[in-house]
CSV table of C-alpha atoms in Angstrom, one decimal:
chain,number,residue,atom,x,y,z
A,1,MET,CA,21.1,49.8,-3.9
A,2,ASN,CA,22.1,51.4,-1.0
A,3,ILE,CA,22.8,48.8,2.1
A,4,ARG,CA,18.8,49.2,3.7
A,5,THR,CA,17.3,48.3,0.0
A,6,PHE,CA,19.7,45.3,-0.2
A,7,ILE,CA,18.2,43.9,3.2
A,8,SER,CA,14.6,44.7,2.6
A,9,PHE,CA,15.3,43.2,-0.3
A,10,PHE,CA,16.6,40.6,0.9
A,11,LEU,CA,13.2,39.6,4.4
A,12,MET,CA,10.6,39.8,1.1
A,13,GLY,CA,12.9,37.1,-1.1
A,14,LEU,CA,13.1,35.2,2.2
A,15,ILE,CA,9.6,35.8,2.9
A,16,LEU,CA,8.1,35.7,-0.7
A,17,VAL,CA,10.6,31.8,-0.8
A,18,ALA,CA,9.1,29.8,2.1
A,19,VAL,CA,5.4,31.4,1.7
A,20,GLN,CA,6.0,28.9,-2.1
A,21,ILE,CA,7.5,26.4,-0.7
A,22,PHE,CA,5.2,26.8,2.8
A,23,LEU,CA,1.2,27.6,1.4
A,24,LEU,CA,2.0,28.2,-3.0
A,25,LYS,CA,3.5,24.2,-2.4
A,26,ASN,CA,0.8,22.3,-1.8
A,27,LEU,CA,-2.2,24.7,-4.2
A,28,ALA,CA,-3.3,23.5,-7.7
A,29,LEU,CA,-6.1,25.3,-8.5
A,30,PHE,CA,-8.6,22.7,-10.2
A,31,GLY,CA,-5.5,21.1,-10.8
A,32,VAL,CA,-4.5,23.3,-14.2
A,33,ALA,CA,-3.5,27.2,-12.2
A,34,LEU,CA,-0.2,26.8,-10.0
A,35,CYS,CA,1.3,29.7,-8.2
A,36,PHE,CA,5.2,30.3,-9.4
A,37,LEU,CA,4.6,33.4,-6.5
A,38,TYR,CA,8.6,34.1,-6.4
A,39,LEU,CA,8.9,34.9,-9.0
A,40,LEU,CA,8.0,38.2,-8.1
A,41,ILE,CA,12.2,38.3,-6.4
A,42,ILE,CA,13.7,38.0,-9.7
A,43,LEU,CA,10.5,40.2,-11.5
A,44,SER,CA,11.7,43.6,-9.1
A,45,LEU,CA,15.1,43.4,-8.5
A,46,PRO,CA,16.1,46.9,-9.2
A,47,VAL,CA,16.6,48.1,-13.1
A,48,SER,CA,20.1,48.8,-12.4
A,49,ILE,CA,21.3,44.6,-11.5
A,50,GLY,CA,24.3,44.0,-13.8
A,51,HIS,CA,23.3,41.0,-15.9
A,52,ILE,CA,25.2,38.3,-14.9
A,53,PRO,CA,24.7,39.0,-10.6
A,54,LEU,CA,20.7,38.4,-12.2
A,55,ILE,CA,21.6,35.5,-14.2
A,56,LEU,CA,23.7,33.9,-11.0
A,57,LEU,CA,20.1,34.4,-8.5
A,58,SER,CA,17.5,33.2,-10.7
A,59,PHE,CA,19.6,30.5,-11.3
A,60,GLY,CA,20.1,30.2,-7.2
A,61,ILE,CA,16.1,30.9,-6.3
A,62,GLY,CA,15.3,28.8,-8.8
A,63,LEU,CA,17.7,25.7,-7.1
A,64,PHE,CA,16.6,26.7,-4.4
A,65,ILE,CA,12.3,26.3,-5.1
A,66,ASP,CA,13.6,23.0,-6.5
A,67,MET,CA,14.5,20.9,-3.3
A,68,PHE,CA,11.4,21.7,-2.0
A,69,TYR,CA,10.0,21.2,-5.1
A,70,ASP,CA,11.7,17.6,-5.9
A,71,THR,CA,11.9,18.7,-9.2
A,72,MET,CA,15.4,18.5,-9.6
A,73,GLY,CA,16.7,21.8,-12.6
A,74,ILE,CA,12.9,22.7,-13.5
A,75,HIS,CA,12.8,25.4,-11.2
A,76,ALA,CA,16.1,26.2,-11.6
A,77,ALA,CA,15.9,25.9,-16.1
A,78,SER,CA,13.1,28.3,-15.9
A,79,ALA,CA,14.0,31.0,-13.6
A,80,THR,CA,17.7,31.9,-15.6
A,81,PHE,CA,15.6,31.5,-18.1
A,82,ILE,CA,13.4,34.6,-17.0
A,83,GLY,CA,16.5,36.2,-15.4
A,84,PHE,CA,19.1,36.6,-19.2
A,85,ILE,CA,15.8,38.0,-21.2
A,86,ARG,CA,14.6,40.2,-18.4
A,87,PRO,CA,17.0,43.4,-19.3
A,88,TYR,CA,16.1,43.0,-22.8
A,89,TRP,CA,12.6,43.1,-22.9
A,90,LEU,CA,13.2,46.1,-19.9
A,91,LYS,CA,14.8,47.5,-23.6
A,92,VAL,CA,12.5,46.7,-25.0
A,93,ILE,CA,9.5,48.9,-23.3
A,94,SER,CA,11.5,51.1,-22.2
A,95,PRO,CA,9.1,54.5,-21.6
A,96,THR,CA,10.1,57.4,-22.7
A,97,GLY,CA,13.0,58.9,-21.2
A,98,GLY,CA,14.5,55.5,-19.9
A,99,TYR,CA,14.9,53.9,-16.2
A,100,ASP,CA,16.6,56.3,-14.0
A,101,ASP,CA,19.0,53.9,-12.1
A,102,SER,CA,17.0,54.1,-9.1
A,103,ASN,CA,13.9,52.5,-10.9
A,104,GLU,CA,12.5,49.4,-9.9
A,105,PRO,CA,10.4,47.6,-12.2
A,106,THR,CA,7.3,46.9,-9.7
A,107,LEU,CA,3.7,47.8,-9.5
A,108,LYS,CA,3.2,50.9,-7.8
A,109,GLU,CA,6.5,53.3,-9.6
A,110,MET,CA,6.0,52.1,-13.4
A,111,GLY,CA,2.2,51.9,-13.1
A,112,MET,CA,-0.5,49.0,-13.8
A,113,GLY,CA,-0.1,49.5,-17.7
A,114,TRP,CA,4.1,49.4,-17.7
A,115,TYR,CA,3.6,46.9,-15.7
A,116,PHE,CA,0.6,44.3,-16.9
A,117,THR,CA,3.6,44.7,-20.4
A,118,TYR,CA,6.4,43.9,-18.3
A,119,ALA,CA,5.4,41.4,-16.5
A,120,VAL,CA,2.5,38.9,-18.0
A,121,PRO,CA,4.7,37.9,-20.4
A,122,MET,CA,8.2,36.9,-18.4
A,123,ILE,CA,5.0,35.1,-16.0
A,124,PHE,CA,3.7,32.9,-19.6
A,125,PHE,CA,7.1,32.0,-21.0
A,126,PHE,CA,8.6,31.0,-17.6
A,127,SER,CA,5.2,28.8,-17.5
A,128,LEU,CA,5.7,27.5,-20.2
A,129,ILE,CA,9.1,26.4,-19.9
A,130,PHE,CA,8.1,25.2,-17.2
A,131,PHE,CA,5.1,23.4,-17.7
A,132,SER,CA,6.7,21.4,-21.5
A,133,ILE,CA,10.2,20.1,-18.8
A,134,ASP,CA,8.3,18.5,-17.0
A,135,GLN,CA,5.7,17.3,-19.4
A,136,TRP,CA,8.3,16.0,-21.8
A,137,GLY,CA,7.3,12.6,-23.6
A,138,THR,CA,3.9,12.8,-21.8
A,139,GLY,CA,2.7,14.6,-25.5
A,140,GLY,CA,-0.2,17.4,-24.8
A,141,PHE,CA,1.1,20.5,-26.0
A,142,PHE,CA,-2.8,21.7,-25.2
A,143,GLY,CA,-2.5,20.5,-21.9
A,144,VAL,CA,0.9,22.7,-21.8
A,145,LEU,CA,-0.3,26.0,-23.4
A,146,ASN,CA,-3.5,24.7,-20.2
A,147,LYS,CA,-1.6,24.8,-17.4
A,148,SER,CA,1.0,28.0,-18.7
A,149,PHE,CA,-2.2,30.1,-19.3
A,150,PHE,CA,-4.0,29.1,-15.9
A,151,SER,CA,-1.0,29.9,-13.9
A,152,SER,CA,0.2,32.7,-15.5
A,153,THR,CA,-2.9,34.2,-15.1
A,154,LEU,CA,-2.4,33.3,-11.2
A,155,THR,CA,0.3,33.7,-10.8
A,156,PHE,CA,0.1,37.5,-11.8
A,157,LEU,CA,-3.1,38.4,-10.3
A,158,LEU,CA,-0.9,36.9,-6.9
A,159,ALA,CA,1.7,38.9,-7.6
A,160,ILE,CA,-0.7,42.0,-8.2
A,161,LEU,CA,-1.6,41.6,-5.1
A,162,VAL,CA,1.2,41.3,-3.4
A,163,GLN,CA,2.9,44.6,-4.5
A,164,LEU,CA,-0.8,46.0,-3.8
A,165,LEU,CA,-0.8,45.0,0.2
A,166,PHE,CA,3.1,45.1,1.0
A,167,PHE,CA,5.1,47.1,-1.3
A,168,LYS,CA,5.8,50.3,-0.1
A,169,LYS,CA,6.0,53.6,-2.9
A,170,ARG,CA,8.7,54.9,-2.7
A,171,ARG,CA,8.8,58.0,-1.4
A,172,GLY,CA,10.4,61.7,-3.7
A,173,ILE,CA,13.8,61.4,-4.1
B,1,MET,CA,43.7,36.3,-30.0
B,2,LEU,CA,43.4,39.7,-28.4
B,3,ARG,CA,39.2,39.9,-30.3
B,4,ILE,CA,38.4,36.2,-30.1
B,5,LEU,CA,38.7,37.2,-26.1
B,6,GLN,CA,36.9,39.9,-26.6
B,7,PHE,CA,34.2,38.6,-28.9
B,8,LEU,CA,33.3,36.1,-26.0
B,9,TYR,CA,34.3,39.1,-23.3
B,10,SER,CA,31.5,40.6,-24.5
B,11,LEU,CA,29.1,37.6,-24.7
B,12,ARG,CA,29.9,37.0,-21.3
B,13,SER,CA,26.3,37.2,-20.4
B,14,PHE,CA,24.7,34.6,-22.9
B,15,LEU,CA,27.5,32.2,-22.0
B,16,LEU,CA,27.1,32.0,-18.7
B,17,PHE,CA,23.0,31.8,-19.2
B,18,VAL,CA,23.7,28.4,-21.6
B,19,LEU,CA,26.1,27.0,-19.5
B,20,LEU,CA,24.4,27.3,-16.2
B,21,GLU,CA,21.0,25.5,-18.2
B,22,VAL,CA,23.2,23.3,-19.4
B,23,VAL,CA,23.8,22.5,-15.6
B,24,ALA,CA,20.4,23.0,-15.2
B,25,VAL,CA,19.3,20.3,-18.2
B,26,TRP,CA,22.9,18.1,-16.9
B,27,MET,CA,20.9,17.9,-13.0
B,28,ILE,CA,16.4,17.1,-15.0
B,29,VAL,CA,18.2,14.5,-16.7
B,30,SER,CA,20.4,12.2,-13.8
B,31,ASN,CA,17.4,13.1,-11.8
B,32,ASN,CA,14.2,11.5,-14.0
B,33,SER,CA,16.0,7.8,-14.3
B,34,PRO,CA,14.5,6.6,-11.4
B,35,GLN,CA,17.3,4.4,-10.9
B,36,GLY,CA,19.2,7.1,-11.4
B,37,ALA,CA,21.5,8.4,-7.5
B,38,ALA,CA,19.7,11.4,-6.7
B,39,PHE,CA,21.7,14.3,-5.2
B,40,PHE,CA,20.1,17.5,-3.6
B,41,ASN,CA,16.2,16.7,-3.1
B,42,SER,CA,14.3,17.0,0.0
B,43,SER,CA,16.1,13.8,1.1
B,44,THR,CA,18.9,16.4,2.4
B,45,ALA,CA,19.0,17.0,6.4
B,46,LEU,CA,17.5,21.0,6.0
B,47,THR,CA,15.2,20.2,3.5
B,48,GLY,CA,13.8,17.2,5.2
B,49,SER,CA,13.9,18.9,8.2
B,50,VAL,CA,11.4,21.6,7.4
B,51,LEU,CA,9.7,20.2,5.7
B,52,LYS,CA,8.9,17.6,8.7
B,53,THR,CA,8.3,20.6,10.6
B,54,GLN,CA,5.3,22.2,8.5
B,55,SER,CA,3.9,18.5,8.2
B,56,ASP,CA,4.2,18.3,11.9
B,57,VAL,CA,1.7,21.0,11.9
B,58,VAL,CA,-0.8,19.7,9.2
B,59,ASP,CA,-0.7,16.3,10.9
B,60,PHE,CA,-2.1,17.4,13.4
B,61,PHE,CA,-5.1,18.2,12.1
B,62,THR,CA,-5.8,15.4,10.2
B,63,LEU,CA,-5.0,13.4,14.0
B,64,ALA,CA,-8.4,11.6,13.9
B,65,GLU,CA,-8.9,10.5,10.7
B,66,ALA,CA,-5.7,8.9,10.4
B,67,ASN,CA,-6.4,7.4,13.9
B,68,LYS,CA,-10.0,6.0,12.0
B,69,GLU,CA,-8.3,5.1,9.1
B,70,LEU,CA,-5.7,2.8,11.6
B,71,THR,CA,-8.0,1.5,13.3
B,72,GLU,CA,-10.1,0.1,10.4
B,73,GLN,CA,-7.1,-1.9,9.4
B,74,ASN,CA,-6.4,-3.4,12.7
B,75,ALA,CA,-10.0,-4.9,12.9
B,76,ALA,CA,-9.8,-6.2,9.2
B,77,LEU,CA,-5.4,-7.7,9.9
B,78,LEU,CA,-7.2,-8.4,13.2
B,79,GLU,CA,-9.8,-10.4,10.7
B,80,LYS,CA,-7.8,-12.1,9.1
B,81,LEU,CA,-4.9,-12.9,11.4
B,82,THR,CA,-7.8,-15.3,12.7
B,83,ARG,CA,-9.0,-17.0,9.4
B,84,ILE,CA,-4.7,-17.5,9.6
B,85,ASN,CA,-4.1,-18.9,13.3
B,86,PRO,CA,-7.3,-22.1,13.5
B,87,ALA,CA,-8.3,-23.1,16.8
B,88,SER,CA,-5.5,-25.0,18.4
B,89,ASP,CA,-6.7,-28.3,18.3
B,90,SER,CA,-6.1,-28.3,14.4
B,91,VAL,CA,-2.9,-30.0,12.5
B,92,THR,CA,-0.1,-27.7,12.1
B,93,PHE,CA,2.6,-28.8,9.4
B,94,GLU,CA,6.2,-27.0,8.7
B,95,LEU,CA,5.9,-25.0,6.3
B,96,ASP,CA,8.3,-25.3,3.2
B,97,SER,CA,11.1,-22.7,3.0
B,98,ALA,CA,9.8,-21.6,-0.3
B,99,PHE,CA,6.9,-20.3,2.1
B,100,GLU,CA,8.9,-18.2,4.1
B,101,ALA,CA,7.6,-14.7,4.7
B,102,SER,CA,10.0,-12.7,2.4
B,103,PHE,CA,8.4,-9.4,2.9
B,104,LYS,CA,10.1,-7.0,5.6
B,105,PHE,CA,7.3,-4.3,6.2
B,106,LYS,CA,8.2,-0.6,7.5
B,107,SER,CA,5.7,2.2,8.6
B,108,ALA,CA,6.0,6.2,7.8
B,109,ARG,CA,4.9,9.0,7.5
B,110,VAL,CA,4.6,11.3,4.0
B,111,ILE,CA,6.0,14.4,4.8
B,112,SER,CA,5.6,16.3,1.3
B,113,GLN,CA,4.8,15.2,-1.7
B,114,THR,CA,3.4,16.1,-4.9
B,115,LEU,CA,0.7,15.6,-7.2
B,116,ARG,CA,0.8,17.9,-10.1
B,117,PHE,CA,3.3,17.5,-12.7
B,118,ALA,CA,4.9,15.1,-14.7
B,119,GLN,CA,7.3,13.3,-12.4
B,120,ASN,CA,5.8,13.5,-9.3
B,121,HIS,CA,8.0,12.5,-5.5
B,122,ILE,CA,7.0,11.7,-2.4
B,123,THR,CA,9.1,12.3,0.8
B,124,LEU,CA,9.0,10.0,4.1
B,125,ASN,CA,10.4,10.3,7.5
B,126,LYS,CA,12.4,7.7,7.7
B,127,GLY,CA,15.6,7.5,6.0
B,128,GLU,CA,19.1,4.9,6.4
B,129,LYS,CA,18.7,5.3,9.8
B,130,ASP,CA,15.4,3.2,10.5
B,131,GLY,CA,16.3,0.8,8.0
B,132,ILE,CA,14.7,2.1,5.1
B,133,LYS,CA,16.8,1.3,1.7
B,134,PRO,CA,16.3,2.1,-2.0
B,135,GLY,CA,14.0,-0.3,-4.0
B,136,MET,CA,11.3,-1.0,-1.6
B,137,GLY,CA,7.5,-0.7,-1.9
B,138,ILE,CA,5.4,1.9,-0.7
B,139,PHE,CA,1.4,1.6,-0.7
B,140,ASN,CA,-1.4,2.7,2.1
B,141,GLN,CA,-4.4,1.1,3.3
B,142,ASP,CA,-6.1,2.1,0.3
B,143,GLY,CA,-3.7,0.6,-2.1
B,144,VAL,CA,0.4,1.1,-3.9
B,145,VAL,CA,1.4,4.4,-3.5
B,146,GLY,CA,5.1,3.9,-5.1
B,147,ARG,CA,8.9,2.8,-5.3
B,148,VAL,CA,11.9,4.4,-3.2
B,149,LYS,CA,14.4,6.1,-5.2
B,150,THR,CA,16.6,7.5,-2.6
B,151,VAL,CA,17.4,7.6,1.4
B,152,SER,CA,19.8,9.3,3.3
B,153,LYS,CA,20.0,9.2,7.3
B,154,ASN,CA,16.2,10.6,8.4
B,155,TYR,CA,15.0,10.8,5.5
B,156,SER,CA,14.0,8.9,2.6
B,157,VAL,CA,12.9,10.3,-1.6
B,158,GLY,CA,9.9,7.9,-3.0
B,159,ILE,CA,8.4,8.3,-7.0
B,160,SER,CA,4.8,8.3,-6.7
B,161,LEU,CA,3.2,6.3,-8.8
B,162,LEU,CA,1.7,9.5,-10.1
B,163,ASN,CA,5.5,9.7,-11.8
B,164,THR,CA,5.1,8.8,-15.7
B,165,GLY,CA,8.5,6.7,-15.1
B,166,LEU,CA,8.2,4.2,-12.6
B,167,LEU,CA,6.0,1.0,-14.2
B,168,ILE,CA,4.4,-1.5,-11.5
B,169,SER,CA,3.5,-5.3,-12.5
B,170,SER,CA,0.7,-6.0,-12.5
B,171,LYS,CA,-2.7,-8.6,-13.0
B,172,ILE,CA,-6.5,-8.7,-13.6
B,173,LYS,CA,-7.3,-10.1,-10.2
B,174,SER,CA,-10.3,-11.8,-11.7
B,175,ASN,CA,-8.4,-13.9,-15.1
B,176,ASP,CA,-4.6,-13.4,-13.5
B,177,VAL,CA,-3.6,-11.7,-16.8
B,178,PHE,CA,-0.4,-10.1,-16.3
B,179,GLY,CA,0.3,-6.0,-17.3
B,180,SER,CA,2.9,-2.8,-16.0
B,181,VAL,CA,0.2,-0.5,-14.4
B,182,ASN,CA,2.1,3.4,-16.0
B,183,TRP,CA,0.8,6.8,-15.0
B,184,ASP,CA,0.1,9.0,-18.0
B,185,GLY,CA,0.7,12.3,-16.7
B,186,LYS,CA,-2.7,13.5,-17.0
B,187,ASN,CA,-5.6,13.1,-13.9
B,188,PRO,CA,-3.7,12.2,-10.5
B,189,ASP,CA,-6.5,9.5,-10.0
B,190,GLU,CA,-6.3,7.6,-13.4
B,191,ALA,CA,-3.8,5.2,-14.1
B,192,LYS,CA,-3.6,2.9,-17.4
B,193,LEU,CA,-3.1,-0.7,-17.6
B,194,LEU,CA,-0.2,-1.0,-20.1
B,195,TYR,CA,1.0,-4.2,-21.8
B,196,VAL,CA,-2.4,-6.4,-22.0
B,197,PRO,CA,-3.4,-8.3,-25.3
B,198,ARG,CA,-6.5,-8.0,-27.1
B,199,HIS,CA,-8.1,-11.4,-26.9
B,200,VAL,CA,-8.5,-10.7,-23.4
B,201,LYS,CA,-11.6,-10.4,-22.0
B,202,ALA,CA,-11.5,-8.0,-19.3
B,203,SER,CA,-14.3,-5.6,-17.4
B,204,VAL,CA,-15.2,-2.4,-16.1
B,205,GLY,CA,-15.4,-2.6,-12.9
B,206,ASP,CA,-12.3,-5.4,-12.0
B,207,THR,CA,-9.1,-5.0,-10.3
B,208,ILE,CA,-5.6,-4.8,-10.8
B,209,ILE,CA,-3.4,-6.2,-8.2
B,210,THR,CA,0.1,-6.6,-7.8
B,211,SER,CA,1.6,-9.7,-9.3
B,212,GLY,CA,5.0,-10.3,-7.2
B,213,PHE,CA,6.9,-10.4,-10.7
B,214,ASN,CA,9.4,-7.9,-9.7
B,215,SER,CA,9.6,-8.4,-6.5
B,216,ILE,CA,9.1,-5.0,-5.2
B,217,PHE,CA,5.8,-6.0,-4.5
B,218,PRO,CA,4.0,-9.4,-3.3
B,219,SER,CA,2.1,-10.0,-4.6
B,220,GLY,CA,-2.3,-9.1,-4.2
B,221,ILE,CA,-1.3,-5.5,-3.1
B,222,GLN,CA,-4.4,-3.0,-4.4
B,223,ILE,CA,-4.0,-0.9,-6.8
B,224,GLY,CA,-7.3,-0.1,-8.7
B,225,THR,CA,-10.5,-1.2,-10.6
B,226,ILE,CA,-10.8,-0.3,-14.8
B,227,LYS,CA,-13.0,2.0,-15.1
B,228,GLU,CA,-12.8,2.0,-19.5
B,229,ILE,CA,-11.4,-0.2,-21.9
B,230,ASN,CA,-10.8,0.6,-25.0
B,231,PRO,CA,-9.4,-0.5,-28.2
B,232,GLY,CA,-5.5,1.1,-28.5
B,233,LYS,CA,-4.4,2.4,-31.5
B,234,GLU,CA,-1.3,0.1,-31.0
B,235,GLN,CA,-2.0,-3.3,-32.6
B,236,ASN,CA,-0.9,-6.2,-30.3
B,237,TYR,CA,-2.7,-4.5,-26.7
B,238,LEU,CA,-6.0,-3.0,-24.9
B,239,ASP,CA,-6.4,0.9,-23.7
B,240,ILE,CA,-6.9,0.2,-20.4
B,241,LEU,CA,-7.7,2.8,-17.4
B,242,ILE,CA,-8.0,2.3,-14.2
B,243,ALA,CA,-9.1,4.6,-11.3
B,244,LEU,CA,-6.7,4.5,-9.0
B,245,SER,CA,-7.6,3.0,-4.8
B,246,ALA,CA,-5.1,4.7,-3.1
B,247,ASP,CA,-6.3,8.8,-2.8
B,248,PHE,CA,-3.1,10.7,-3.8
B,249,SER,CA,-4.4,13.8,-2.1
B,250,ARG,CA,-4.3,12.5,1.0
B,251,ILE,CA,-1.9,9.6,2.4
B,252,ASN,CA,-0.5,10.3,5.3
B,253,TYR,CA,0.6,7.1,6.3
B,254,VAL,CA,3.0,4.4,4.6
B,255,TYR,CA,4.1,1.2,4.8
B,256,LEU,CA,6.8,0.0,3.5
B,257,VAL,CA,7.7,-3.3,2.3
B,258,GLU,CA,11.5,-5.3,1.5
B,259,ASN,CA,12.2,-8.4,-0.2
B,260,THR,CA,14.3,-10.4,1.7
B,261,GLN,CA,15.4,-12.5,-0.8
B,262,ILE,CA,16.1,-9.2,-3.4
B,263,GLY,CA,19.9,-9.9,-3.4
B,264,GLU,CA,20.2,-13.8,-4.1
B,265,LEU,CA,16.9,-12.6,-6.5
B,266,ASP,CA,18.9,-10.4,-8.4
B,267,SER,CA,22.4,-12.4,-9.1
B,268,LEU,CA,20.8,-15.5,-10.1
B,269,TYR,CA,19.0,-13.0,-12.3
B,270,GLN,CA,22.6,-11.8,-13.4
B,271,GLN,CA,23.5,-14.8,-14.2
B,272,ALA,CA,21.2,-16.5,-16.1
B,273,GLU,CA,21.5,-12.7,-18.2
B,274,ILE,CA,17.9,-10.8,-17.7
B,275,ARG,CA,18.0,-7.8,-17.4
B,276,ASN,CA,15.6,-7.0,-13.7
B,277,GLU,CA,13.4,-4.0,-15.1
B,278,TYR,CA,11.4,-2.4,-12.5
């Protein structure tokens, strides 16, 4: 990771977090579909990033979002989990020939089919953990599933849209 | 020994993961108790000022509506005032201290709030500097909104009525039967009225107001109206669903109420060894 990709990542993260806090925080489609677009930061970090920095970063981002949501620790707990399972999941679904060191797991680099198998389960597990903690003790597993399903659908669709519109495909080396 | 260290080293990312999850869960738990001291939240200087700027911009577009609501309420208050202050020729009595106003009111603006979680909070633009204290009740012209949880210098965070952890002592207006209003975490327009015994005759459409028993709210502030009554799953109580009168999706300006005698009441309760549950 050179300094240029680092800076562009940093800016992207900043913008996504700002969008999450200012716009998506108040959005709840039909009362069930929330959008966790900031997961895109964790999802599109380069493949070569170390496991420990990844977990720490996920925790930090989650905590920062929590401060604005007043849901102390819930985003942090779920985001940390995503950061933790990401390398294992990447290994499971690695394409034939493995990854390049400079690979980023984004839509434009890896293609739609791969990206779907990569992102959807991660986002769904995030939502599942998030809503399970949030609804803890209020009962209603169906409500949790319902919210998770629609939230992860919305998040995934928005993630695809953002990547199609704003992510540039890197030119060949 | 070296082996153990090597083993632990090979597990380092898993251990870090577990550690961070424990930290997160600890934060969730310590933040969840209604009285608990919350640390990072939206009342800190950074988050507070960011949210305030956002709300400044958004509020600009709802000014007309907010103005209309305020004038309507002013009119209602003026009408009440004329009823309380009789014409000057009638006899006036000195009020006994028991009837003295023991409530102080303040106003604030909501700069941020959530609706879609099981534990919702609201952030207000006033804090310690303006005399806001933890435990004050929050309401608006329509009804009860919540209770202040933590206060920073310039901002404060309240637990919304839409929070499964908040119970509000209330009564049915028509027959003075007491109960507790608690949100069940499902629909932001509805809540439950708990602990109403089965023999009580309540009917759909009855108004629910605060009882004034938990010394947070004065009695008589509206909470909602009864929407549905069912025999509850529990043997002894009715299952009452109420429609909340405050519209949480567009709360803008709120009032805060402080019971000035709460210190005295608390120490009295302590002497009598009654735990004051909020």
